[in-house]
Short mmCIF file of N, CA and C in Angstrom, two decimals:
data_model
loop_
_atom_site.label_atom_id
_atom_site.label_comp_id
_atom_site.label_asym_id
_atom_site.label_seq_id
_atom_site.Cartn_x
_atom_site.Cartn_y
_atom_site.Cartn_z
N UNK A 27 -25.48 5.60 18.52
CA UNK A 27 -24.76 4.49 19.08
C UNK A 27 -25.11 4.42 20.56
N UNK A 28 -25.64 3.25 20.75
CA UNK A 28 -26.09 3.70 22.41
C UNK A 28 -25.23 1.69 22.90
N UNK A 29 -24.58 2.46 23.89
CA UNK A 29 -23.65 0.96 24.69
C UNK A 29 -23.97 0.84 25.83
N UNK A 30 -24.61 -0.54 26.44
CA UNK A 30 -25.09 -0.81 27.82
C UNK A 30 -24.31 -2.13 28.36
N UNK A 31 -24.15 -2.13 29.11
CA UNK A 31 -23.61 -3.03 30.16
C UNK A 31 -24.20 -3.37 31.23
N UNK A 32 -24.14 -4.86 31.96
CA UNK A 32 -24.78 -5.05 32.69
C UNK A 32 -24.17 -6.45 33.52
N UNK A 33 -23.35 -5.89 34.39
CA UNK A 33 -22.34 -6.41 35.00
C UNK A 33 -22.66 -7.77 35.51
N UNK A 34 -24.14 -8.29 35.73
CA UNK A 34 -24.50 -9.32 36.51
C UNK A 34 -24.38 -10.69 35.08
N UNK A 35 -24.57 -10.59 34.25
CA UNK A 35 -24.37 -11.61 33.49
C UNK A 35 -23.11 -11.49 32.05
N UNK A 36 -23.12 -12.69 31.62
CA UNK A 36 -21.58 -12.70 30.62
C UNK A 36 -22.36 -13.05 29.33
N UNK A 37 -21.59 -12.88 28.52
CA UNK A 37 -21.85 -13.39 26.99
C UNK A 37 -21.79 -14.61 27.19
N UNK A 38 -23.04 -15.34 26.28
CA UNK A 38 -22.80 -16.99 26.24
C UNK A 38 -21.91 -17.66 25.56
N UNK A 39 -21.03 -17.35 25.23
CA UNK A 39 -19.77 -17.71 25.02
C UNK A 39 -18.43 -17.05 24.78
N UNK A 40 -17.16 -17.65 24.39
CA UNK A 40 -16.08 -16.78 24.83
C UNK A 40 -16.37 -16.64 22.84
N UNK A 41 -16.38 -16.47 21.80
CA UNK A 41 -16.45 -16.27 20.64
C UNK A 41 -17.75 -14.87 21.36
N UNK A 42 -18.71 -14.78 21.80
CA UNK A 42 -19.61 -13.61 21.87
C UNK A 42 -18.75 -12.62 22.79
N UNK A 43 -17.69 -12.85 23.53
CA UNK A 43 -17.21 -11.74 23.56
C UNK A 43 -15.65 -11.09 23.08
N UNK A 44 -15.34 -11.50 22.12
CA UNK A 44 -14.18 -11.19 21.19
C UNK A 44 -15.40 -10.33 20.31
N UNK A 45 -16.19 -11.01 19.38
CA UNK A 45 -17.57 -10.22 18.68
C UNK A 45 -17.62 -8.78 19.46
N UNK A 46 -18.26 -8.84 21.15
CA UNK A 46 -18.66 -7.68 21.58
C UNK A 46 -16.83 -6.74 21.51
N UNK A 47 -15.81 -6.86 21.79
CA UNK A 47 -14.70 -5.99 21.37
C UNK A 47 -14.74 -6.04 20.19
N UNK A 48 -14.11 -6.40 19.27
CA UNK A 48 -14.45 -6.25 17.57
C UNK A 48 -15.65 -5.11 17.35
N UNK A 49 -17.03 -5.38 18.27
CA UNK A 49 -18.13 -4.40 17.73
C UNK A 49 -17.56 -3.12 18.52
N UNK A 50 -17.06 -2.80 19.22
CA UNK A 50 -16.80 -1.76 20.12
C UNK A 50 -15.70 -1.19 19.41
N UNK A 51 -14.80 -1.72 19.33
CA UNK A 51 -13.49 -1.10 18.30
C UNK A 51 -14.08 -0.73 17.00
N UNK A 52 -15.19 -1.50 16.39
CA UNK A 52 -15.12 -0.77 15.15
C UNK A 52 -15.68 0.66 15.28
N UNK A 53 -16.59 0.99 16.52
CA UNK A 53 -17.44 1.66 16.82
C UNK A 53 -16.62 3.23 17.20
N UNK A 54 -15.52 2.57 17.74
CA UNK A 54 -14.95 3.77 18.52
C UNK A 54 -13.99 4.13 17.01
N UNK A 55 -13.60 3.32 16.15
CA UNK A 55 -12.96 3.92 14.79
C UNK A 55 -13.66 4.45 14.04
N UNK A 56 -14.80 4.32 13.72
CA UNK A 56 -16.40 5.00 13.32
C UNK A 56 -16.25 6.26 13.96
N UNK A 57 -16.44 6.23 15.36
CA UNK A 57 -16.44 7.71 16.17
C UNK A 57 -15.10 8.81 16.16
N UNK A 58 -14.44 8.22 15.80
CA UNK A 58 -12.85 9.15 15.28
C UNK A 58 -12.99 9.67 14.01
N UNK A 59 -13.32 8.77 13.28
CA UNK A 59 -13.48 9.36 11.94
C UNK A 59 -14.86 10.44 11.70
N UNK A 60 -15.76 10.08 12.24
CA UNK A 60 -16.65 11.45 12.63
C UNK A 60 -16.00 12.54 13.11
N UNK A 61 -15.50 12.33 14.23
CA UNK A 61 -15.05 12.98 15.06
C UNK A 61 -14.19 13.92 14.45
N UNK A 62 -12.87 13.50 13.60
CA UNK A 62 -12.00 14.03 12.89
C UNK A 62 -12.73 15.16 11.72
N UNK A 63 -13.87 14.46 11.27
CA UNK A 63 -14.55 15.35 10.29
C UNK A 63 -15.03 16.46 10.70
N UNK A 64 -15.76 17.04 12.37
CA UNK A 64 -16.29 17.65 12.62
C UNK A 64 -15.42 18.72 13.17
N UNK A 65 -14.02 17.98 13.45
CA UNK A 65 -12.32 19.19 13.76
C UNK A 65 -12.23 19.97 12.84
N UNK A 66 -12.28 19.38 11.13
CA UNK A 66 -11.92 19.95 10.37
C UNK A 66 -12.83 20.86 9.55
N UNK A 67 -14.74 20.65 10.22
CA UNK A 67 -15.12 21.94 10.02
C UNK A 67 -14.90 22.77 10.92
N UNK A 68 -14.94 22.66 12.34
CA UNK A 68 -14.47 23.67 13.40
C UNK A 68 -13.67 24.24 13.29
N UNK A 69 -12.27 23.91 12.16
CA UNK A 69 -11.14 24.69 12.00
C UNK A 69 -11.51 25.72 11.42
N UNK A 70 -12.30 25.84 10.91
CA UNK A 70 -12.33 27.26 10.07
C UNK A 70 -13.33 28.24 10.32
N UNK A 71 -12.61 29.44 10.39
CA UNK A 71 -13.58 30.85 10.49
C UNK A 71 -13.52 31.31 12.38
N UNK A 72 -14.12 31.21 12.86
CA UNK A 72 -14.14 31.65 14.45
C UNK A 72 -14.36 30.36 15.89
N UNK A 73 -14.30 29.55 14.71
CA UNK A 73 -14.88 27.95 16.23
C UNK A 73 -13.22 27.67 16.03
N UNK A 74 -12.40 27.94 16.02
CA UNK A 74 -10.78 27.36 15.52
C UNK A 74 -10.64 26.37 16.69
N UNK A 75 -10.71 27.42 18.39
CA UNK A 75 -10.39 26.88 19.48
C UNK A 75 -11.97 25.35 19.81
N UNK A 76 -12.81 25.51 19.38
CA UNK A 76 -13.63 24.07 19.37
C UNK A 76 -13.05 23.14 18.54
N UNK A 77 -12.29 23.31 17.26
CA UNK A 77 -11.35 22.36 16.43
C UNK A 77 -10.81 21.80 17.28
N UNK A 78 -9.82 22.15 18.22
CA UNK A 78 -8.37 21.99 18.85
C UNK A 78 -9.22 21.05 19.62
N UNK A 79 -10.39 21.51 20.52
CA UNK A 79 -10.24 20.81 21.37
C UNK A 79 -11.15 19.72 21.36
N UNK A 80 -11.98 19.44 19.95
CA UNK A 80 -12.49 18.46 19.21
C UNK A 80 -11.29 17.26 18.88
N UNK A 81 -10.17 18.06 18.36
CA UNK A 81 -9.13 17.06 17.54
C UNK A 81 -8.31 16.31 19.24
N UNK A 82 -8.38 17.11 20.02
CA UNK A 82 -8.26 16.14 21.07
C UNK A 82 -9.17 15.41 21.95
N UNK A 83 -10.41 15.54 21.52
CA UNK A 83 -11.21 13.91 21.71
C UNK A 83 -10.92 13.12 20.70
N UNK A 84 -10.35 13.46 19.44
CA UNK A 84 -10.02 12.54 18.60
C UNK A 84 -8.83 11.54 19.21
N UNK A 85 -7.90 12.21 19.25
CA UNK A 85 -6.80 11.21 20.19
C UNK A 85 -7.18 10.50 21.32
N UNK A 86 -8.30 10.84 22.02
CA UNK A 86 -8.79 10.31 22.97
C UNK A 86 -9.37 8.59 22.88
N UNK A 87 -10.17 9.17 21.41
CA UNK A 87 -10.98 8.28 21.24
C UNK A 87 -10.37 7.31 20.20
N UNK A 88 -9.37 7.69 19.29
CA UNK A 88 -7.95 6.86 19.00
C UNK A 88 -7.60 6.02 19.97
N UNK A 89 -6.86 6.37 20.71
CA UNK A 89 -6.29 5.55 22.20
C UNK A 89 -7.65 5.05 22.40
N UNK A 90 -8.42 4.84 22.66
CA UNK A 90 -9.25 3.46 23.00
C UNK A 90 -9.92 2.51 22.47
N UNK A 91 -9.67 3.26 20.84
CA UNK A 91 -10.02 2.06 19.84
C UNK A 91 -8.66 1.27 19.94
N UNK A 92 -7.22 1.50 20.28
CA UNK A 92 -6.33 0.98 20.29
C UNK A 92 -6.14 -0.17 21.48
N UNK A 93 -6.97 0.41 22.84
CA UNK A 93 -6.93 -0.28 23.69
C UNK A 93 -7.69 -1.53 23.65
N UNK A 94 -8.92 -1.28 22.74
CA UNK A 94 -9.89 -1.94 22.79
C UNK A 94 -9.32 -3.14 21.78
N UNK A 95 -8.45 -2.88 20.93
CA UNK A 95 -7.79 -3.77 20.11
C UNK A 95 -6.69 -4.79 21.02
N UNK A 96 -6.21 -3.96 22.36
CA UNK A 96 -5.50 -5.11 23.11
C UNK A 96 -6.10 -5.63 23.75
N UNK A 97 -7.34 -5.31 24.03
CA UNK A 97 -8.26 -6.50 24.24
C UNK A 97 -8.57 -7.67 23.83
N UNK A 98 -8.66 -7.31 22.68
CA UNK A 98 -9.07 -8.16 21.95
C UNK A 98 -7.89 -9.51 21.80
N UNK A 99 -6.46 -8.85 21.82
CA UNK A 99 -5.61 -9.98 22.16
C UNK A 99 -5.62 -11.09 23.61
N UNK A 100 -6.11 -10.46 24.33
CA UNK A 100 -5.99 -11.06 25.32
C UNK A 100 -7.25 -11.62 25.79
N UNK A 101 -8.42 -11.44 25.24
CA UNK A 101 -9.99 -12.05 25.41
C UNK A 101 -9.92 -13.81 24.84
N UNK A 102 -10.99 -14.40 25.37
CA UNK A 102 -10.78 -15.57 24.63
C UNK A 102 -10.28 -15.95 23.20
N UNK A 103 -10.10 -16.67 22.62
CA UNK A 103 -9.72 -17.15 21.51
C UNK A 103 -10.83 -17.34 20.76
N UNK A 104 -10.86 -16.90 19.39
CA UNK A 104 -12.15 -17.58 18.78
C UNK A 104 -11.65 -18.80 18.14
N UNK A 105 -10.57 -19.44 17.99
CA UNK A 105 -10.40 -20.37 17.80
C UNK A 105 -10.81 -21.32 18.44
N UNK A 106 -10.62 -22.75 18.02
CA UNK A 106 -11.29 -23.69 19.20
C UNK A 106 -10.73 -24.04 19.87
N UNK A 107 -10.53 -24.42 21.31
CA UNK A 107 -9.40 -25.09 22.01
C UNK A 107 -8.48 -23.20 22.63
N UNK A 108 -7.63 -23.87 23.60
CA UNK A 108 -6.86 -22.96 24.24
C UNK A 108 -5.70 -22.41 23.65
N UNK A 109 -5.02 -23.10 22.66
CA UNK A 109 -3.79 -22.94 22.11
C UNK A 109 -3.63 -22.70 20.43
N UNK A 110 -4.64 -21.29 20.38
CA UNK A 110 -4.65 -20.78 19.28
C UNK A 110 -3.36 -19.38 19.70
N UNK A 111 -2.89 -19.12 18.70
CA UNK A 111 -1.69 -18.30 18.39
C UNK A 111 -1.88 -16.88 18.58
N UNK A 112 -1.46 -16.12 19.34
CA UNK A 112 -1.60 -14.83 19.17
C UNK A 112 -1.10 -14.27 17.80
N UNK A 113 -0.32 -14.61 17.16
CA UNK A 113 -0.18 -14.12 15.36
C UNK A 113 -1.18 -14.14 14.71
N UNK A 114 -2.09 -15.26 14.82
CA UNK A 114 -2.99 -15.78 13.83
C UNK A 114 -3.90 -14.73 14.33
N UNK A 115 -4.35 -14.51 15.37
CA UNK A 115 -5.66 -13.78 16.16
C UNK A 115 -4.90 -12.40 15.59
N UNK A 116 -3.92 -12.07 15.96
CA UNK A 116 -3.92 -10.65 15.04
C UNK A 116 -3.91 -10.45 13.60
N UNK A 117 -3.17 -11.29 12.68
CA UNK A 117 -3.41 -11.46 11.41
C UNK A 117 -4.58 -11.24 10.53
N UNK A 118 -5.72 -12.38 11.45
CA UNK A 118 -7.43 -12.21 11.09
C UNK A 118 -7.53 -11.24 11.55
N UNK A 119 -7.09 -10.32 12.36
CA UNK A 119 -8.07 -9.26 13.05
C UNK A 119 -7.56 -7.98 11.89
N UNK A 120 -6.49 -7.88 11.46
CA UNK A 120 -6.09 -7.13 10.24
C UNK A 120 -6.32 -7.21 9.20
N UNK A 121 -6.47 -8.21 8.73
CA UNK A 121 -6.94 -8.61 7.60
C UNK A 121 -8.31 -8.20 7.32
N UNK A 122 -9.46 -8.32 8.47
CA UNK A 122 -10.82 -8.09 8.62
C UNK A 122 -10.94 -6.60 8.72
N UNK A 123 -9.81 -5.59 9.43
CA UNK A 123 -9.75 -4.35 9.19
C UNK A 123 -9.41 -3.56 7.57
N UNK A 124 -8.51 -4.09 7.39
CA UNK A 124 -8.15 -3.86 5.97
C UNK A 124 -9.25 -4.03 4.92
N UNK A 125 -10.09 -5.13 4.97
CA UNK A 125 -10.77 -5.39 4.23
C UNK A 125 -12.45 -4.38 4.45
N UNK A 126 -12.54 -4.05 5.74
CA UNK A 126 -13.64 -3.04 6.07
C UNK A 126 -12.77 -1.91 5.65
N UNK A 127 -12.04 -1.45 5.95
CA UNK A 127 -11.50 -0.12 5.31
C UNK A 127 -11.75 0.20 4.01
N UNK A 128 -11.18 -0.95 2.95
CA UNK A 128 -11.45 -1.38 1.56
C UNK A 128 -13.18 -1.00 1.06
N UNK A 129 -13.89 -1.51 1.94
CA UNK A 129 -15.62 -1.35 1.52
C UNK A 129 -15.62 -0.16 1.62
N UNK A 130 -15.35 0.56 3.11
CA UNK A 130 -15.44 2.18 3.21
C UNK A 130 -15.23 3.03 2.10
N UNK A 131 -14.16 2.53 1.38
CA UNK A 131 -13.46 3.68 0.53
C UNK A 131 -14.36 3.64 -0.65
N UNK A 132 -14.76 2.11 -1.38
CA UNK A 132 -15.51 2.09 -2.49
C UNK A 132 -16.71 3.17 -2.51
#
């Protein structure tokens, strides 16, 4: 996963950057769930104390897939026009989680 930024220019539109949070949140929920997997081999046998302090980059990296999700409330609208609903924008944004979760598991 490699993430670059480059402060001098913007996404060409406000829909390309709701996309770039959406891609970042899924990224950082991707990286927890790794992350979590690699605690729970560290737990065992003599790495115990690399578990612990693995499972707290997990929370770390929890909290900013979370943050990255209030971003996402407050970034443009992908709706059209200014006076799309913050319900609706979270609704789709759950719904689209739920439903990637759903593929994961199959």
């Amino acid at each position: 996963m490699t993430i670059t930024t480059n402060g001098t220019t913007r996404p060409a539109g406000e829909h390309a950057v709701r996309q770039d949070i959406d891609r970042l949140h899924a990224d950082a929920l991707e990286l927890a769930q790794r992350t979590k997997m690699l605690a729970t081999v560290l737990d065992h046998g003599d790495y115990s104390a690399a578990g612990g302090r693995v499972r707290t980059a997990v929370a770390h990296i929890w909290r900013a897939a979370e943050d990255l999700h209030s971003a996402f409330h407050t970034a443009p609208p992908r709706y059209p026009g200014p006076y799309a609903s913050m319900s609706g924008l979270c609704g789709r944004r759950m719904r689209y989680l739920a439903a990637r979760v759903a593929r994961r598991a199959e």
